[in-house]
Short mmCIF file of C-alpha atoms and ligand atoms in Angstrom, two decimals:
data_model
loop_
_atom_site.label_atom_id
_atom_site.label_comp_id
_atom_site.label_asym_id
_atom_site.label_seq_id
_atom_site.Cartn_x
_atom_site.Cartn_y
_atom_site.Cartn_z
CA UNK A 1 103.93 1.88 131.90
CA UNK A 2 101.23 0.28 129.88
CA UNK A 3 102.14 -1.90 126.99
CA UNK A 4 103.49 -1.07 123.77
CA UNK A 5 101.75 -4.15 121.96
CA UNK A 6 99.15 -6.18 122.45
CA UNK A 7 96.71 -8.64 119.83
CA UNK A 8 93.21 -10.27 120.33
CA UNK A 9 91.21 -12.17 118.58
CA UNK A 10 87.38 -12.87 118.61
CA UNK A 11 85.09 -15.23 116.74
CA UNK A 12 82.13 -15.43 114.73
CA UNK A 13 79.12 -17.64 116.27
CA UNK A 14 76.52 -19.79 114.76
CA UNK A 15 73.01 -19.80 116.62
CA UNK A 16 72.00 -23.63 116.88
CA UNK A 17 68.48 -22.58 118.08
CA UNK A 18 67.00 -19.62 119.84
CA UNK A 19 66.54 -16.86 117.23
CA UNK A 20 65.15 -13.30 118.44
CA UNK A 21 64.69 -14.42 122.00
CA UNK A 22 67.53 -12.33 123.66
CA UNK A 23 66.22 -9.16 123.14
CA UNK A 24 62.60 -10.73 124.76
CA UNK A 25 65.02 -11.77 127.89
CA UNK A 26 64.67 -15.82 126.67
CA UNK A 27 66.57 -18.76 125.96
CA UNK A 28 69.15 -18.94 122.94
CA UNK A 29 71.78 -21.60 122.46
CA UNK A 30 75.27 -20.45 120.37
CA UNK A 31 78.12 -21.71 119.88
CA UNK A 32 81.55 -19.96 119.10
CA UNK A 33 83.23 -20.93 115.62
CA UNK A 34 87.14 -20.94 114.60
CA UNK A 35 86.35 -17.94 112.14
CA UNK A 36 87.03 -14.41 113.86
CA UNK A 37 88.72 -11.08 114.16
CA UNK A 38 92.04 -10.47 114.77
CA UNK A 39 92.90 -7.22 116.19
CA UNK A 40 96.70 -6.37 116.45
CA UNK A 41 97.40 -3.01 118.36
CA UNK A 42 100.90 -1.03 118.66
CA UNK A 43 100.85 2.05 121.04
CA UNK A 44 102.41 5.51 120.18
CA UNK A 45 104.01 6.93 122.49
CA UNK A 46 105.03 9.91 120.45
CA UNK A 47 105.43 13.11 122.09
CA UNK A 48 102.33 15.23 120.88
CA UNK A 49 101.54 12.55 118.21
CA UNK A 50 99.76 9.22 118.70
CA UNK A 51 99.08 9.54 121.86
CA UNK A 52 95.57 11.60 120.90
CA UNK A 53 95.28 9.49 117.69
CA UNK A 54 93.84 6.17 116.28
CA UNK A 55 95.01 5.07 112.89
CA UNK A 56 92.53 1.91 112.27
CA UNK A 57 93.61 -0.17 108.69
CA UNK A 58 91.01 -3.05 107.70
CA UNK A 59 93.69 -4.82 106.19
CA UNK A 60 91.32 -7.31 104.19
CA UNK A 61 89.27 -3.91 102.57
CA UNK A 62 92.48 -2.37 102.13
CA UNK A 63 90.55 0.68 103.79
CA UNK A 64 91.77 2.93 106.76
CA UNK A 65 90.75 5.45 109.38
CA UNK A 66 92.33 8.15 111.47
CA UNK A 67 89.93 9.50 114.58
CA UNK A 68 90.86 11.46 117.81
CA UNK A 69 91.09 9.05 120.58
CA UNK A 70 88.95 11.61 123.03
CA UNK A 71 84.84 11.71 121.44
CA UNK A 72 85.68 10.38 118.22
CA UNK A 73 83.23 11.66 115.74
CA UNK A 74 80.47 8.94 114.54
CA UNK A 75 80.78 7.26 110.86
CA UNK A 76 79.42 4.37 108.55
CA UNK A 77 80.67 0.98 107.99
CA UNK A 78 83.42 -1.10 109.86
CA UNK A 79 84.20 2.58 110.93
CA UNK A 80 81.59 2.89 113.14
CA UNK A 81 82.20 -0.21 114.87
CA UNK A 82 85.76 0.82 115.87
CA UNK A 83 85.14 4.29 116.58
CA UNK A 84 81.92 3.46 118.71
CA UNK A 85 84.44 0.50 121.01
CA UNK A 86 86.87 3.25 121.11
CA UNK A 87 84.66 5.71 122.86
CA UNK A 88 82.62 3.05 124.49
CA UNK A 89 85.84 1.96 126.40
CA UNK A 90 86.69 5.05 127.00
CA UNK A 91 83.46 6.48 128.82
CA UNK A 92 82.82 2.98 130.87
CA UNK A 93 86.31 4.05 132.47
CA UNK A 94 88.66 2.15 130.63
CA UNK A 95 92.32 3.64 130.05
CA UNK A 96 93.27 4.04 126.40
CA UNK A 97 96.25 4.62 124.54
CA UNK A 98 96.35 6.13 121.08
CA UNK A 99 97.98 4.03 118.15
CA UNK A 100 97.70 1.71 115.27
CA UNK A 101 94.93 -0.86 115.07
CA UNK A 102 95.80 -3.65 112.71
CA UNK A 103 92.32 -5.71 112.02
CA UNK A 104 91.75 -8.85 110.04
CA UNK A 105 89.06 -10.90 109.43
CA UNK A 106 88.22 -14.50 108.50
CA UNK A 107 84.23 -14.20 109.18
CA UNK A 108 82.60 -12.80 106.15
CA UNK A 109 80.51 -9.32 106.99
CA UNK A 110 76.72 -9.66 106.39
CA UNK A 111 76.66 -13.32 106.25
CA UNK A 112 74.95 -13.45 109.76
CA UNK A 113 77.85 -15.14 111.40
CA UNK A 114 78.78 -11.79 113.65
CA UNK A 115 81.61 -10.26 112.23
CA UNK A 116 80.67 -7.43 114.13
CA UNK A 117 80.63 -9.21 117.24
CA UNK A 118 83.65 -10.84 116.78
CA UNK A 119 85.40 -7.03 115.47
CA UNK A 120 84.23 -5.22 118.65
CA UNK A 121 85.05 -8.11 121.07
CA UNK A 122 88.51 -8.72 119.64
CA UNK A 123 88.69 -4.54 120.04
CA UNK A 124 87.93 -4.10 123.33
CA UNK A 125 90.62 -7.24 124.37
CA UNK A 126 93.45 -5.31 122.55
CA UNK A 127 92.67 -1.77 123.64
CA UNK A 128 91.67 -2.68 127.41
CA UNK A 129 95.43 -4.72 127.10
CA UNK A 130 97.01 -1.87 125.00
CA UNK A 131 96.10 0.69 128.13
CA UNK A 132 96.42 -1.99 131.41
CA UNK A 133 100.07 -1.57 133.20
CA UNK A 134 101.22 -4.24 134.67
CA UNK A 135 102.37 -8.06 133.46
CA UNK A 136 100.24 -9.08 130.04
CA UNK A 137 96.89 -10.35 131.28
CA UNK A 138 95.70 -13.76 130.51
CA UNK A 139 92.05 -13.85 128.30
CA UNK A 140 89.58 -12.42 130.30
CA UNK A 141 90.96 -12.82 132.84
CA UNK A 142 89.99 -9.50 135.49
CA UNK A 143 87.12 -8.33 132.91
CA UNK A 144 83.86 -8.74 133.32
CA UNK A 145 81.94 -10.63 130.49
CA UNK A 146 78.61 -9.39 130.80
CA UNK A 147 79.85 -5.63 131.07
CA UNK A 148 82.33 -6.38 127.93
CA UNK A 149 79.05 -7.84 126.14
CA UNK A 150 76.85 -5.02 126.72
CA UNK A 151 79.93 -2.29 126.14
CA UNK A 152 79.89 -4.10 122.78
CA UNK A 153 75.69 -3.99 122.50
CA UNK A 154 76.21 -0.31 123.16
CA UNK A 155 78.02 0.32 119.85
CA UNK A 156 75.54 -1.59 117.95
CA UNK A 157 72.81 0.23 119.32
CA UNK A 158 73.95 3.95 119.17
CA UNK A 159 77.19 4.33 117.15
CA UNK A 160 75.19 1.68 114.22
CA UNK A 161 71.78 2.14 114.67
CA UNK A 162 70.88 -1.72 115.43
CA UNK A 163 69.18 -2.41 117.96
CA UNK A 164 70.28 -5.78 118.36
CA UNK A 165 70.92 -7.85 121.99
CA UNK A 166 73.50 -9.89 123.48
CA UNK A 167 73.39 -12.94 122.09
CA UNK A 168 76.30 -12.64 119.79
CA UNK A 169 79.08 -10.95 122.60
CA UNK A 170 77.94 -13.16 124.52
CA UNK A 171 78.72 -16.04 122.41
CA UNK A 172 82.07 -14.78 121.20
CA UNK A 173 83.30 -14.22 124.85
CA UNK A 174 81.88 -17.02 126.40
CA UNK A 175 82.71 -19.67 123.40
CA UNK A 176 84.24 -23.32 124.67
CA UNK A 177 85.27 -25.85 122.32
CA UNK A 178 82.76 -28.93 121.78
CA UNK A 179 80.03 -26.75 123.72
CA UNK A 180 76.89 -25.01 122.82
CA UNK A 181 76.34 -22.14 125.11
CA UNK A 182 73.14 -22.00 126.61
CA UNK A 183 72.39 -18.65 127.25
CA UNK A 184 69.22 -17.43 129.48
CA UNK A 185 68.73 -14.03 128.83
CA UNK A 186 66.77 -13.06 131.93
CA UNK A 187 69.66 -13.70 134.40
CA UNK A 188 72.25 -13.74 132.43
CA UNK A 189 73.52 -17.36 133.01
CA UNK A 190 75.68 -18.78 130.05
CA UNK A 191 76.25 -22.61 130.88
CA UNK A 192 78.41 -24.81 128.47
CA UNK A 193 76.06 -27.76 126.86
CA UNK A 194 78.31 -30.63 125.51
CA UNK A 195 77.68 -30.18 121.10
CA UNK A 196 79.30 -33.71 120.53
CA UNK A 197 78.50 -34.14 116.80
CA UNK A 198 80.34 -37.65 116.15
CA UNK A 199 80.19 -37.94 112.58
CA UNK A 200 77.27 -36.34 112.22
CA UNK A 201 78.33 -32.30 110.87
CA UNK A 202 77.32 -28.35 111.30
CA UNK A 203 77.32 -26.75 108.28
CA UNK A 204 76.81 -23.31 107.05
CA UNK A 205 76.18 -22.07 103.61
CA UNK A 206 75.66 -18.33 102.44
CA UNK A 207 72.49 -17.53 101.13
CA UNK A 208 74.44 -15.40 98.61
CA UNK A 209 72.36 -12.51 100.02
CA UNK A 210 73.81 -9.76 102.89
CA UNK A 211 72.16 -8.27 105.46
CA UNK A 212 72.76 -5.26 107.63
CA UNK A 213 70.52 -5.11 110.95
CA UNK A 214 70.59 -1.24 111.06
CA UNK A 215 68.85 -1.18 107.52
CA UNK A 216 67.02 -4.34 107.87
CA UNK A 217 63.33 -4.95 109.45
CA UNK A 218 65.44 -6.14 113.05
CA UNK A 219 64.78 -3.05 114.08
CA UNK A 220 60.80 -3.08 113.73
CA UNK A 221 60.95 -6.65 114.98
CA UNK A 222 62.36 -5.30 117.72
CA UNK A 223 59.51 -2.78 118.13
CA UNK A 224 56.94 -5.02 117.75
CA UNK A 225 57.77 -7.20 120.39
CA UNK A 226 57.82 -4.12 122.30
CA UNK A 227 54.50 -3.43 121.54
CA UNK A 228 53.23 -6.49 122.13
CA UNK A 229 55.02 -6.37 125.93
CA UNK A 230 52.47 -2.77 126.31
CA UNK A 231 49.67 -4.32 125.55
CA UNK A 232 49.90 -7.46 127.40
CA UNK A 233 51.47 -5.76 130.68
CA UNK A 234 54.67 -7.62 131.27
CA UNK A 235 58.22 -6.50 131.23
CA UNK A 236 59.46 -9.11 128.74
CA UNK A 237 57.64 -11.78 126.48
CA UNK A 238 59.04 -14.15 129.13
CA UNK A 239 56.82 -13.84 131.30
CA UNK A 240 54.29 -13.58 128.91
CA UNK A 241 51.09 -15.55 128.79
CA UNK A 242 50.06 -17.75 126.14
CA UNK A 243 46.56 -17.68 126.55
CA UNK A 244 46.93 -13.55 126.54
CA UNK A 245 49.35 -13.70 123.85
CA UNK A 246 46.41 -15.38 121.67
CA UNK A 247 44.19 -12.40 122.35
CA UNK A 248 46.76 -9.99 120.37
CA UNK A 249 46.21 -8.13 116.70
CA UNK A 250 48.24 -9.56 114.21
CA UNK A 251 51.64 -9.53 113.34
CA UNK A 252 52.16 -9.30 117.38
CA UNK A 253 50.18 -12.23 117.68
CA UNK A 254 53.09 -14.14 115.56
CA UNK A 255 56.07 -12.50 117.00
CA UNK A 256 55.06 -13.26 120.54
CA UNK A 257 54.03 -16.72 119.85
CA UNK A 258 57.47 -17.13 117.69
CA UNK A 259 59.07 -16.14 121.03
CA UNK A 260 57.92 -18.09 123.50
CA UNK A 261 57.88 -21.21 121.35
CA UNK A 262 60.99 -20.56 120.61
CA UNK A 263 62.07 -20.64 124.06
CA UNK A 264 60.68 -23.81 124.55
CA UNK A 265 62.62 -25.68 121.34
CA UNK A 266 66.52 -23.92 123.27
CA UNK A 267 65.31 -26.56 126.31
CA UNK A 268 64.11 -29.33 123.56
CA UNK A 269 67.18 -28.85 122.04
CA UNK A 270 69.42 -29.12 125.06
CA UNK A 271 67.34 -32.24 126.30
CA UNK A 272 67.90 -33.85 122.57
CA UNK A 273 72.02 -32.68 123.47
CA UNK A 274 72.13 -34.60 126.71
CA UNK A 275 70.39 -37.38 124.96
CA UNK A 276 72.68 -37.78 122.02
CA UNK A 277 69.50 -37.65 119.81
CA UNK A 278 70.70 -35.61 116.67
CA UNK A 279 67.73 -35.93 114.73
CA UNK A 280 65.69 -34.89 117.72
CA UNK A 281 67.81 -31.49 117.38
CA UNK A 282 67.29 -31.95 113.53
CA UNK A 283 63.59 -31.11 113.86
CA UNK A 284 63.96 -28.88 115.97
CA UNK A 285 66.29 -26.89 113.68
CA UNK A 286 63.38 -27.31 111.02
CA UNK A 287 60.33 -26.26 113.22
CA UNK A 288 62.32 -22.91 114.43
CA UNK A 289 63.25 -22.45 110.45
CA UNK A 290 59.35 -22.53 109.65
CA UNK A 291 58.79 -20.25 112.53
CA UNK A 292 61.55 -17.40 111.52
CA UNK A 293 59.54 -17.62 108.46
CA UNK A 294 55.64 -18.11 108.91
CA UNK A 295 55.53 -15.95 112.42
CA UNK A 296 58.32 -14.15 112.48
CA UNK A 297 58.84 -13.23 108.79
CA UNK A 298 62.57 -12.62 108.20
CA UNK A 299 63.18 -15.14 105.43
CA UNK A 300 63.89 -14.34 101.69
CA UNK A 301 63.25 -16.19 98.87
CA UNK A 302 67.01 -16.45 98.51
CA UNK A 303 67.41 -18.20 102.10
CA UNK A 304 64.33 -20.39 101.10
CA UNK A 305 66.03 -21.41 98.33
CA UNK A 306 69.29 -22.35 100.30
CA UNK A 307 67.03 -24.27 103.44
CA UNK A 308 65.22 -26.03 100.33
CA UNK A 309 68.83 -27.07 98.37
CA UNK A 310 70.37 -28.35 102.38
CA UNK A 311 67.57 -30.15 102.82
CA UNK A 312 67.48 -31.67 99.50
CA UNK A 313 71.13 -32.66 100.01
CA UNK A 314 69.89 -34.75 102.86
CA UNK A 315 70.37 -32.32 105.96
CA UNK A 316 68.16 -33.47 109.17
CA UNK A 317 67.42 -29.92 109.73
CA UNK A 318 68.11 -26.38 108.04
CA UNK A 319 67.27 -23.02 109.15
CA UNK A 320 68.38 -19.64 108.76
CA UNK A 321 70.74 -18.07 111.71
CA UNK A 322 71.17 -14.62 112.65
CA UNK A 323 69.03 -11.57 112.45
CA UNK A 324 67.15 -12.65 109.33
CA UNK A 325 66.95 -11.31 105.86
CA UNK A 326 69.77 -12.78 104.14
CA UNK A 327 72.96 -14.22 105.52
CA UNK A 328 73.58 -17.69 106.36
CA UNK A 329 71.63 -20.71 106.67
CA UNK A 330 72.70 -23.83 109.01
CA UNK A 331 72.40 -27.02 108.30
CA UNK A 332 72.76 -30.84 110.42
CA UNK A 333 73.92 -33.02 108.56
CA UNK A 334 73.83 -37.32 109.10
CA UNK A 335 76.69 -39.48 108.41
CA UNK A 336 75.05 -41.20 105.51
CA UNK A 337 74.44 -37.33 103.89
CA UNK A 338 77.82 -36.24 104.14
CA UNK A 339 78.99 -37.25 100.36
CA UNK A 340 76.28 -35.20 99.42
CA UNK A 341 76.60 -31.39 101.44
CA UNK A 342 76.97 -28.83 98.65
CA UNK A 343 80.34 -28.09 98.18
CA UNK A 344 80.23 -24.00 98.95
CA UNK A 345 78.77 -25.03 102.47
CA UNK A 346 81.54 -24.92 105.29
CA UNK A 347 81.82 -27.23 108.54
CA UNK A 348 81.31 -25.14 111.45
CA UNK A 349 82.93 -26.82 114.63
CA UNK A 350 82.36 -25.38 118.62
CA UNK A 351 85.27 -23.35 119.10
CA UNK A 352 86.70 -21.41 122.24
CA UNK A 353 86.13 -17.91 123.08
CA UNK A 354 87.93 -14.20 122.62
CA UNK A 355 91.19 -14.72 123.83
CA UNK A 356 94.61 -12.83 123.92
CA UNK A 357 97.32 -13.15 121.01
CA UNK A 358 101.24 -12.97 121.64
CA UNK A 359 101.92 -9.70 120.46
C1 LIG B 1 71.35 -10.70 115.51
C2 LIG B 1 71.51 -9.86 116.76
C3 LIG B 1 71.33 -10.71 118.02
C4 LIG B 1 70.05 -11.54 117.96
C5 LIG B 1 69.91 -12.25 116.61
C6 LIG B 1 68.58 -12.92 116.44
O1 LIG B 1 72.39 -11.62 115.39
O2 LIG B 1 72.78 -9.26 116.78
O3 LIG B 1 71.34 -9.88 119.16
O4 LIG B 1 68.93 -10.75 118.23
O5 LIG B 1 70.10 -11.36 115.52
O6 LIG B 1 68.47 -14.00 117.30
#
């Protein structure tokens, strides 16, 4: 008999540094955050009824949706994202059970923190648990992270039309308190990097301006880098050449060199980690900011303005996280500065990963 009840929840993530590498199979370092999704599911067990049915409710929208479990149709919005896990689970295999979905969240949408991440992660716990028989598993325990991750990529890609990577599933499963995650895209290896801040603080601050990948430039980012991989031969920018990469038309010239400099600051930035050297990490934050902006060209004059009023403040390094073109900017700040971080900006602390409620 599967279970009648079951509740996940998922967090958001904050890139430290390492920003549109994953797709170019590079180097990114995440960490989890306390903010996330909680999905709480009830089964119904109805003759005839809810057994074929999913009633979703996004309790903080006040919104709802009703969908056949079998080949839900497609939709917009946070719709898509639940309707896309629900038929993503159900074609990798999974066994589902029709019911209610109950989902709240504490990670603003748009603000480049992955809600969305955090939504279909916290999903795909609670269903998979909803439909398992047996004693109530423990986390992830029996699922496999990097098939969970790209389940999740799936929806982004064809239920929302973004063709965004891993990073942020990756992140959200994989999250351990007072770690970074450093993730290498190529093989797939996600090991824990000690993020021990003292009193020094992570904080993020909304650039007041949303984003939505699908609609965004991401995707022609994306594209480019594709491009870029044709002309110079290779698979992935990794194994791209600088001295070849030098020799391509502009943008692609930019993008690639954003890349795999880019790759280079995730292992700076671990190295100034191991070290304890916080301003180290500082400039690196700074140099990957001017990058995202000057090469890769997904800044706004809104998230300029918010890197310029961090920085003011006294941050050792600002840049903006996340796909680009609006959302949230992060910011490091020194003891000495903390008197003076703007009041809207919150702490962000290394939290643990998606993990199982009592339901
Ligand atoms: C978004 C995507 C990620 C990643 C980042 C940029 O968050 O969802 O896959 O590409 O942008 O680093």
């Amino acid at each position: 008999m599967a279970h009648e009840r079951s509740a996940a929840f998922a967090p958001g993530r904050v890139n430290l540094i390492g920003e549109h590498t994953d797709y170019n199979q590079g180097l990114a370092l995440p960490f989890a955050i306390a903010e996330g999704v909680t999905v709480r599911a009830r089964a119904d067990h109805a003759p005839g009824a809810g057994g074929g049915r999913v009633v979703a409710r996004a309790l903080d929208l006040g919104e709802r949706d009703e969908f056949p479990l079998a080949d839900p149709p497609g939709s917009e919005g946070w719709r898509a994202f639940v309707r896309g896990t629900v038929a993503e689970l159900a074609r990798a295999g999974f066994p589902l059970i029709g019911g209610e979905l109950d989902i709240r969240g504490r990670v603003p949408p748009g603000s480049g923190l992955s809600s969305s991440a955090a939504l279909e992660v916290a999903l795909c716990l609670a269903l998979i648990e909803l439909g398992s028989e047996g004693p109530p598993a423990e986390g992830f325990a029996g699922l496999d992270h990097i098939e969970i991750a790209r389940l999740c990529a799936r929806v982004e890609n064809d239920w929302v039309g973004a063709q965004t990577g891993l990073l942020d599933q990756l992140a959200s499963i994989c999250g351990a308190p007072d770690s970074a995650l450093c993730i290498d895209f190529s093989s797939l290896a996600v090991t824990p990097v000690p993020l021990m801040l003292g009193r020094w603080s992570l904080v993020v601050l909304d650039s007041g301006e949303r984003h939505a990948h699908a609609g965004s430039g991401y995707n022609t980012r994306r594209a480019e880098c594709a491009r870029a991989c044709e002309l110079l031969g290779v698979a992935s920018l990794r194994e791209a050449d600088s001295a070849a990469v030098a020799r391509l038309p502009e943008p692609l010239r930019d993008r690639a060199t954003h890349v795999i400099e880019e790759n280079r600051r995730v292992l700076a930035a671990v190295a100034a980690l191991s070290a304890g050297d916080l301003p180290a990490l500082g400039e690196l934050i700074n140099a990957s900011h001017a990058s995202l902006r000057d090469r890769y060209e997904v800044s706004t004059p809104a998230v300029e303005a918010t890197v310029a009023r961090l920085l003011a403040a006294g941050a050792a390094g600002a840049r903006i996280i996340g796909g680009g073109f609006g959302g949230s900017v992060l910011g490091l700040f020194p003891p000495d500065a903390a008197a003076s971080i703007p009041t809207q900006a919150r702490e962000v602390r290394p939290s643990g990963g998606a993990h199982l409620l009592v339901a």
